[in-house]
CSV table of C-alpha atoms and ligand atoms in Angstrom, one decimal:
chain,number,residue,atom,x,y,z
A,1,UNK,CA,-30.9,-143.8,-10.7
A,2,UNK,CA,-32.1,-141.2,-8.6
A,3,UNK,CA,-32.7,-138.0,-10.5
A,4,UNK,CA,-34.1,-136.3,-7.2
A,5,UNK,CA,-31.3,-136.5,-5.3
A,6,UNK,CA,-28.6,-136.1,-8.2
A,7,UNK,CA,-26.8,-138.9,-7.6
A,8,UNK,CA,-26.5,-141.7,-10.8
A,9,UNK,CA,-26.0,-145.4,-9.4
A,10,UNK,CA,-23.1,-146.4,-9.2
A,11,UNK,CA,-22.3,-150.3,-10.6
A,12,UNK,CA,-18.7,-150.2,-9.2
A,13,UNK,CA,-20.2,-149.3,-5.4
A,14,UNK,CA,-23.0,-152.3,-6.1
A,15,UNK,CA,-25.3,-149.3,-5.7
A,16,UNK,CA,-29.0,-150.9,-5.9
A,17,UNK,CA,-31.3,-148.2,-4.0
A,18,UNK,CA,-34.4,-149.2,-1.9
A,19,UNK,CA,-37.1,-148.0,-2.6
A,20,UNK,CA,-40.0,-150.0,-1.6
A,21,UNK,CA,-41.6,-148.3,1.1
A,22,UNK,CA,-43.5,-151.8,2.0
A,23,UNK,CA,-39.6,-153.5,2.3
A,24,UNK,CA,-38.8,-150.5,3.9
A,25,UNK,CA,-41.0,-151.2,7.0
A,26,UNK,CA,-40.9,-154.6,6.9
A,27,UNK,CA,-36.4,-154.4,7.6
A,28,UNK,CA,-37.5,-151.6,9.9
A,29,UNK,CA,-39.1,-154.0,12.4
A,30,UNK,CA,-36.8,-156.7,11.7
A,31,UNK,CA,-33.8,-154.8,13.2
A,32,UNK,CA,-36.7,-153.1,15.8
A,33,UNK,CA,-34.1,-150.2,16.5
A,34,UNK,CA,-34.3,-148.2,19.8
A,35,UNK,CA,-33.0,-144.7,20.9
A,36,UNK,CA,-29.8,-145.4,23.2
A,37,UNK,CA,-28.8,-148.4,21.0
A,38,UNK,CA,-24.9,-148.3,19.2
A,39,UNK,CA,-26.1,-148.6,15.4
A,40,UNK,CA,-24.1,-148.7,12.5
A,41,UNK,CA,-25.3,-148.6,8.9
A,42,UNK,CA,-22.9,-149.8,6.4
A,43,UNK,CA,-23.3,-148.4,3.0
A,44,UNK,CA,-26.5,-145.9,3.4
A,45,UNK,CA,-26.7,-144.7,-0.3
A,46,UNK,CA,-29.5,-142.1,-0.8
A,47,UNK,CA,-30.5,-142.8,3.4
A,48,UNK,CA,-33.6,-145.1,2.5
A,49,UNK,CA,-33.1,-147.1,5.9
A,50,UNK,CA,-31.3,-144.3,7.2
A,51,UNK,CA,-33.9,-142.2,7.5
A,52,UNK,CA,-36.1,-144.4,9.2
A,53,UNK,CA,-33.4,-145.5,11.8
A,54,UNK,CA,-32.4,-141.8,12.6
A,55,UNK,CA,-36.6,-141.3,13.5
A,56,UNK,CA,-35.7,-143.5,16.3
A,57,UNK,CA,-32.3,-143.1,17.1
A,58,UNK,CA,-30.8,-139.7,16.4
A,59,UNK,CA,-27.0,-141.2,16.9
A,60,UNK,CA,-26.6,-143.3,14.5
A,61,UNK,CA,-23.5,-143.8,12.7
A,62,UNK,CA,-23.0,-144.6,8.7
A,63,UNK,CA,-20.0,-146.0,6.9
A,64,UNK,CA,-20.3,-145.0,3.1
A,65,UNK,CA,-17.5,-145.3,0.3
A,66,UNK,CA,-18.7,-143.4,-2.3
A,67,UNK,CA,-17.9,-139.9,-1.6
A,68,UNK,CA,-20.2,-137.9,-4.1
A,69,UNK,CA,-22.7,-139.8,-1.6
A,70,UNK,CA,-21.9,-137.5,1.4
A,71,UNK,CA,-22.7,-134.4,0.6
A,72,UNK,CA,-26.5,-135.9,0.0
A,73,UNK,CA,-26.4,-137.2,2.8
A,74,UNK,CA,-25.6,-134.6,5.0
A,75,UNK,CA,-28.1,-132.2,3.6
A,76,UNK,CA,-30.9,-134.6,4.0
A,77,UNK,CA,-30.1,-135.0,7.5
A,78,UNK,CA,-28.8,-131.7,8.8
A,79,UNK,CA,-31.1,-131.6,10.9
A,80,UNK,CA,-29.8,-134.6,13.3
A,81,UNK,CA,-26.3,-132.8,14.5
A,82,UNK,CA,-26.0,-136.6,15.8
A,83,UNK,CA,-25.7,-138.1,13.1
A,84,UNK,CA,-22.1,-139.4,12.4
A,85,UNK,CA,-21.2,-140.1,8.7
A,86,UNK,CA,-17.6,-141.8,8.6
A,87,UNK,CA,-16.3,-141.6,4.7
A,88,UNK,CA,-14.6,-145.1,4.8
A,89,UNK,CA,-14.4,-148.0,2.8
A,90,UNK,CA,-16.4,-151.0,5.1
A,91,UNK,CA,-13.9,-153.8,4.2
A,92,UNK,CA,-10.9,-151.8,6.4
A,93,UNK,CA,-13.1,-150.2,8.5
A,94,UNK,CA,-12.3,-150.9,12.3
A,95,UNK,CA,-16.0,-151.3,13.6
A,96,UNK,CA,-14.5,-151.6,17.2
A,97,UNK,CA,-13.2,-147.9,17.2
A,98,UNK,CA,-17.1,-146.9,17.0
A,99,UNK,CA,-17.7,-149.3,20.5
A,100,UNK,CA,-18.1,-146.5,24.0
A,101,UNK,CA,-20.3,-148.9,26.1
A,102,UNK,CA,-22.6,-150.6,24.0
A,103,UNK,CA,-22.2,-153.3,21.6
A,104,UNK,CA,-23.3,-152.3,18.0
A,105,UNK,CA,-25.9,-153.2,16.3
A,106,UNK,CA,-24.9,-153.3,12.1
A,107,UNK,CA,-26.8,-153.0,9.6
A,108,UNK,CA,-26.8,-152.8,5.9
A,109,UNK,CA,-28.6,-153.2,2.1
A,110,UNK,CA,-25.0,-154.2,1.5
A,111,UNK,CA,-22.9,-154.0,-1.9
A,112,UNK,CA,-23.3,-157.8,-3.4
A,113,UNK,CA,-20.3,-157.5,-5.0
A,114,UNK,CA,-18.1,-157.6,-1.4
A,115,UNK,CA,-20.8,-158.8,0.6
A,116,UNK,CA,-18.5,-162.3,0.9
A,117,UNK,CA,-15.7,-160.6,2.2
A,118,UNK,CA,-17.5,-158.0,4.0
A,119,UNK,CA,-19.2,-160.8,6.2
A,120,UNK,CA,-15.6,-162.1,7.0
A,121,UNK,CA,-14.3,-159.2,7.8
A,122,UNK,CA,-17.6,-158.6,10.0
A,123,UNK,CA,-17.0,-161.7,11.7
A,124,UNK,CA,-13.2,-161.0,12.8
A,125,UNK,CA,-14.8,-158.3,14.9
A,126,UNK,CA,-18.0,-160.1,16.7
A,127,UNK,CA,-16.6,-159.6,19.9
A,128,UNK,CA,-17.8,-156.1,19.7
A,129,UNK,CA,-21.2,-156.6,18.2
A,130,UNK,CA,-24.4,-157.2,19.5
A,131,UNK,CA,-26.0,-158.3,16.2
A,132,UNK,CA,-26.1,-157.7,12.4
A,133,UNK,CA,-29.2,-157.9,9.7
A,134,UNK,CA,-27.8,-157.6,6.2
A,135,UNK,CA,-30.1,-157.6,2.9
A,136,UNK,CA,-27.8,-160.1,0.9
A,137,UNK,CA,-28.5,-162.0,-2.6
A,138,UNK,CA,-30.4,-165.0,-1.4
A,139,UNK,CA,-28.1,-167.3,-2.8
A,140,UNK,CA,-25.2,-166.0,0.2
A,141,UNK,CA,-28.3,-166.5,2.8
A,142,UNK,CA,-28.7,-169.5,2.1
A,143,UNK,CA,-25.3,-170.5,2.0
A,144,UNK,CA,-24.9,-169.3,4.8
A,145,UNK,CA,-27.7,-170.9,6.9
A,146,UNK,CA,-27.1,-174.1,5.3
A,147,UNK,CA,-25.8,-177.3,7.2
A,148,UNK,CA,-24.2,-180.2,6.9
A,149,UNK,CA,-26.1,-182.3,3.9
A,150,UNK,CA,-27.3,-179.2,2.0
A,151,UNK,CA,-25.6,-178.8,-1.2
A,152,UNK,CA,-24.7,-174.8,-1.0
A,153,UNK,CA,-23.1,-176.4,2.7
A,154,UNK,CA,-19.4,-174.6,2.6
A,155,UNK,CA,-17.0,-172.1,3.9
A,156,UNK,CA,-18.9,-169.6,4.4
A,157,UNK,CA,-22.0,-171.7,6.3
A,158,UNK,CA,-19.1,-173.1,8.4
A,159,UNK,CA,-17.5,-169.9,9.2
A,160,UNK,CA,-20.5,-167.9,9.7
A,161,UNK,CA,-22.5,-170.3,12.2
A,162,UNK,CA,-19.0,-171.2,14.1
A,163,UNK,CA,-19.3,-167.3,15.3
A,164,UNK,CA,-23.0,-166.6,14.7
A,165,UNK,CA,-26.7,-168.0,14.7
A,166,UNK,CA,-28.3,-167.7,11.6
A,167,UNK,CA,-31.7,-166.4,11.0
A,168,UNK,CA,-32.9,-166.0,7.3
A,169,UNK,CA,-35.8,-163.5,7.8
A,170,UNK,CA,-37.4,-162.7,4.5
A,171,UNK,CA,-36.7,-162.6,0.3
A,172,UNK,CA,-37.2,-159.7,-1.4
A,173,UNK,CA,-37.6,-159.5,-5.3
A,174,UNK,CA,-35.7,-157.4,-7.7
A,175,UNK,CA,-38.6,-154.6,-8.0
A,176,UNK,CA,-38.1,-153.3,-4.5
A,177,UNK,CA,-34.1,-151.4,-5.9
A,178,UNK,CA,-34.0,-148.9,-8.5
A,179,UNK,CA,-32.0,-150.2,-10.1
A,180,UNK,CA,-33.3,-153.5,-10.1
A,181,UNK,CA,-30.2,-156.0,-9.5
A,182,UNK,CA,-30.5,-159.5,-11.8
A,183,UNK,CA,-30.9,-161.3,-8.4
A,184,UNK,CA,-33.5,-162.2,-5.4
A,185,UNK,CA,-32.3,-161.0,-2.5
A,186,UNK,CA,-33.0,-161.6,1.3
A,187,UNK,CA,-32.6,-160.2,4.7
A,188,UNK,CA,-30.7,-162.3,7.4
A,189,UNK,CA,-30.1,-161.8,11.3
A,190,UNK,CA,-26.9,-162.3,12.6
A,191,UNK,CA,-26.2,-162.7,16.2
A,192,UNK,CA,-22.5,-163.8,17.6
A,193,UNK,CA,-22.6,-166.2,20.2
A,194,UNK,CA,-22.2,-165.2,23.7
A,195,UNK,CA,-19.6,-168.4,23.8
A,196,UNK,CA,-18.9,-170.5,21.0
A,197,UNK,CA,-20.8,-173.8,20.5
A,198,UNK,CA,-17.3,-175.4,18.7
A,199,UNK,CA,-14.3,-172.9,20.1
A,200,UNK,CA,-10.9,-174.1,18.0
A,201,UNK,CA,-7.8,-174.4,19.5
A,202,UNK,CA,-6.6,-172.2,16.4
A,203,UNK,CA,-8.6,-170.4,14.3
A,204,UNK,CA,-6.2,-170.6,11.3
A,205,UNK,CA,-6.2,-174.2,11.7
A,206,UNK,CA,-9.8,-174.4,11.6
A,207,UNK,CA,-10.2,-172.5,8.1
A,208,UNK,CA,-7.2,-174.4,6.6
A,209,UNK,CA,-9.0,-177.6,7.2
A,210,UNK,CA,-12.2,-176.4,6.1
A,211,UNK,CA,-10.7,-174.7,3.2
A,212,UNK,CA,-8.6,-177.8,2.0
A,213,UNK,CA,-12.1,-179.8,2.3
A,214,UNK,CA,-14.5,-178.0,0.7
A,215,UNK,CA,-12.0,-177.2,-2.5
A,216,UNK,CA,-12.3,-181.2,-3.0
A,217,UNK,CA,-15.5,-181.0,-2.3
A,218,UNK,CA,-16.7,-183.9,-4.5
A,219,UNK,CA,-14.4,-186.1,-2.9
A,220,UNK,CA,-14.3,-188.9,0.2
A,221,UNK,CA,-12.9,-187.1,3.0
A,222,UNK,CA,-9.8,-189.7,2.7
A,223,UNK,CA,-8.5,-187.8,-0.4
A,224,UNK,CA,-9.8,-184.3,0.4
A,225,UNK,CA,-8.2,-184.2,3.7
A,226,UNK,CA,-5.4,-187.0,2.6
A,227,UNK,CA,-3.0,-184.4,2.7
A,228,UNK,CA,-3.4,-183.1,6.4
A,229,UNK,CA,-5.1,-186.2,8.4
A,230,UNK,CA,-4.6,-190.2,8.1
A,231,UNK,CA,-7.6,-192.6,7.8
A,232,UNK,CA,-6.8,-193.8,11.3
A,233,UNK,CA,-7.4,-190.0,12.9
A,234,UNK,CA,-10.4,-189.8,11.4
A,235,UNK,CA,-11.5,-193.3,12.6
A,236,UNK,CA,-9.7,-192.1,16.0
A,237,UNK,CA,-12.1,-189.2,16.0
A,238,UNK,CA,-15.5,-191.5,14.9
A,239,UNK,CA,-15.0,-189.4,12.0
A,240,UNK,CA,-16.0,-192.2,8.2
A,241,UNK,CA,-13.1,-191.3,6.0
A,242,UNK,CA,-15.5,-192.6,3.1
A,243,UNK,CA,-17.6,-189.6,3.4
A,244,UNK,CA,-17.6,-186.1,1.7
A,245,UNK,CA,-17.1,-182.9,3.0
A,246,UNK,CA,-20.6,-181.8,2.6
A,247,UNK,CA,-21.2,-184.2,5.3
A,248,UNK,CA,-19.1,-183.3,8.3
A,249,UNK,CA,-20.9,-180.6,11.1
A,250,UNK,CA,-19.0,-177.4,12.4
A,251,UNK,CA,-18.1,-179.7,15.3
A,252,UNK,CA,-16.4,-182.6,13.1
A,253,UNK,CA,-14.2,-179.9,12.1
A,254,UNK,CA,-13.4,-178.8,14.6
A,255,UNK,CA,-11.9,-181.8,15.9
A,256,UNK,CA,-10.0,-182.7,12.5
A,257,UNK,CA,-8.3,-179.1,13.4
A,258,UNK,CA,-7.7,-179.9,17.6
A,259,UNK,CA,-6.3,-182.9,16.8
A,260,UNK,CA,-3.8,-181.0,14.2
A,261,UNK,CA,-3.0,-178.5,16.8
A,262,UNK,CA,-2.2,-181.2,19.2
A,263,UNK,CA,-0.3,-183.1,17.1
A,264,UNK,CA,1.9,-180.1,16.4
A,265,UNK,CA,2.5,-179.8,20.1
A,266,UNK,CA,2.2,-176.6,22.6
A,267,UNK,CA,5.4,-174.8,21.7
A,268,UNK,CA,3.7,-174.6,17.6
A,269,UNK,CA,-0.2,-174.5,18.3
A,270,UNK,CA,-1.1,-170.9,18.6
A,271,UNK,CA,-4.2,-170.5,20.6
A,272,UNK,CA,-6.4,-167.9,20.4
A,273,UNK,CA,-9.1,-168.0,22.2
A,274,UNK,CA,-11.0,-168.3,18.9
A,275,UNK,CA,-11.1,-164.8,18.6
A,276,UNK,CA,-9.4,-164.1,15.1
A,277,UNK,CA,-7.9,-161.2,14.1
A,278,UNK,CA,-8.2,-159.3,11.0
A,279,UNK,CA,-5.5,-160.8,9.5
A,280,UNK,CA,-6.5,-164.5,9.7
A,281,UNK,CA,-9.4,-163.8,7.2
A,282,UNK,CA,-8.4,-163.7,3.6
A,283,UNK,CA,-10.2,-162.4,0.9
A,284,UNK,CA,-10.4,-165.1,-1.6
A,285,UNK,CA,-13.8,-167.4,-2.6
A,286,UNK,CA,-16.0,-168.6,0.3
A,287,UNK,CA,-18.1,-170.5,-0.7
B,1,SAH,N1,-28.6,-148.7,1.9
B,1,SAH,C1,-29.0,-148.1,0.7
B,1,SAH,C2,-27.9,-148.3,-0.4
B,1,SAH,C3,-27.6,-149.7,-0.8
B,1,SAH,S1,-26.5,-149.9,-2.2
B,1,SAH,C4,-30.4,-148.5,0.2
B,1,SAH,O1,-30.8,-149.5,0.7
B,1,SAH,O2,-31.0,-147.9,-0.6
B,1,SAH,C5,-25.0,-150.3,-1.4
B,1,SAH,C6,-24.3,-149.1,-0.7
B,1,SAH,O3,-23.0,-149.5,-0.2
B,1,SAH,C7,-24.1,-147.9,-1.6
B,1,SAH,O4,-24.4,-146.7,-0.9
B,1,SAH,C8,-22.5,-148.0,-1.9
B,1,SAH,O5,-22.0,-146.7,-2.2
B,1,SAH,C9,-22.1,-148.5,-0.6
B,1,SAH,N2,-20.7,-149.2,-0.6
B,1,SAH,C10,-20.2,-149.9,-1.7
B,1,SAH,N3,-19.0,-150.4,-1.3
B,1,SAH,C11,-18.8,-150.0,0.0
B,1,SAH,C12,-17.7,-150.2,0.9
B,1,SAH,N4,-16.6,-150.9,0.5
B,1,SAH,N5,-17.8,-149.6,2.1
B,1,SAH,C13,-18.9,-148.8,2.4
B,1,SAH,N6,-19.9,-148.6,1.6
B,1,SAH,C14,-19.9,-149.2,0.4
């Protein structure tokens, strides 16, 4: 709660407000922003990165949903005539409309409750983005920094690190929001690959075979995949139908899905360049 500013959090909006000047800094420098960068905020709240990013870069652009949050915001920062608020909800919101030449930088204390979907939506447009840090619960960083053998290894791992590297930066604790959330949080960098390490021949193909794994995840690759590949692909690919999911790398799937495409033959197999659209990425569990 913020009495100051008159604004009551909001559960709905995952509203937990910074305020930590010590965190503060230390995300500051992290995401090191400069003047003539493209940044995006998503979700500003009360402006407690905000304000620090508009000291160095008098442009930047926020995405908030809650719209008694606005009006705050604009008279805290009336004096940057810049500064572009864009009343929007993140998880529709067409980040590439906001490109003129740069790539943008985004950033965001994000709402936990969408932060799984938001990333997914995020990654349908990372041909237009330079890089992202995101304060996530810790639990979702490390999901998605984990590989191959870990056991929070999953969709979301997979799908993040097939269009991004990785970097878990720093955890921060409960007492830095107000109000506190129930769970440890951390700040991760995000930054899209300039090619990708493991392109797919399809993109859809790629997360049906991930998603079919890793909801049998328990189980020998035989059964979890039974329905899509035989034993003899696998063993065709160097690929031991008698282990699990958890133990297959990015690349590994990405051949189970080639080979699928193949098999279907060039007049079916939709290539895409592995650039997905919005469309391709649904909104149920990730992990
Ligand atoms: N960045 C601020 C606020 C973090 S709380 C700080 O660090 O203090 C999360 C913020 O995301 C809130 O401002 C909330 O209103 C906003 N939000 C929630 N859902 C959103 C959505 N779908 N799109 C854009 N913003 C959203």
């Amino acid at each position: 709660m913020s009495k100051k500013a008159g604004h009551q959090a909001r559960k709905r909006f995952g509203q937990n407000f910074l305020h930590d000047p010590g965190v503060i800094e230390r995300i500051i420098r992290a995401i090191h922003p400069k003047p003539d960068e493209a940044i995006v905020e998503i979700g500003p709240g009360l402006g407690a990165i905000t304000e620090e990013i508009l000291a160095v870069n008098p442009k930047l652009q926020v995405v908030e949903l809650d719209r008694d949050l606005i009006p705050v915001l604009r008279t805290k920062f009336f004096n940057y005539p810049e500064f572009r608020i864009h009343e929007a909800d993140a998880l529709k919101f067409d980040f590439s409309q906001l490109v003129d030449e740069k790539p943008l930088r985004i950033v965001g204390n994000l709402p936990y409750n969408i932060s799984t979907p938001l990333i997914f939506h995020l990654l349908s447009q990372t041909g237009v983005v330079q890089d992202m840090h995101f304060m996530l619960q810790k639990e979702v960083v490390q999901r998605m920094a984990a590989v191959s053998g870990d056991n929070n290894y999953g969709r979301l791992g997979i799908m993040t690190q097939y269009f991004c590297k990785v970097q878990p930066l720093f955890e921060v604790g409960p007492g830095a929001f107000r109000p506190s959330p129930k769970v440890d949080s951390a700040i991760v960098r995000l930054v899209p690959h300039a090619q990708l390490p493991h392109p797919a021949k399809d993109l859809g193909t790629l997360q049906a075979v991930v998603r079919t794994a890793f909801n049998a995840r328990r189980k020998t690759l035989r059964k979890a995949l039974g329905g899509l590949v035989t034993i003899e692909q696998l063993q065709a690919l160097g690929i031991n139908d008698g282990l699990r999911p958890e133990n297959l790398s990015l690349a590994d799937f990405v051949s189970i899905a080639d080979l699928l495409v193949n098999e279907k033959g060039s007049e079916q197999g939709r290539v895409q360049d592995g650039v997905p659209s919005a469309g391709d990425v649904g909104e149920d569990s990730y992990d």
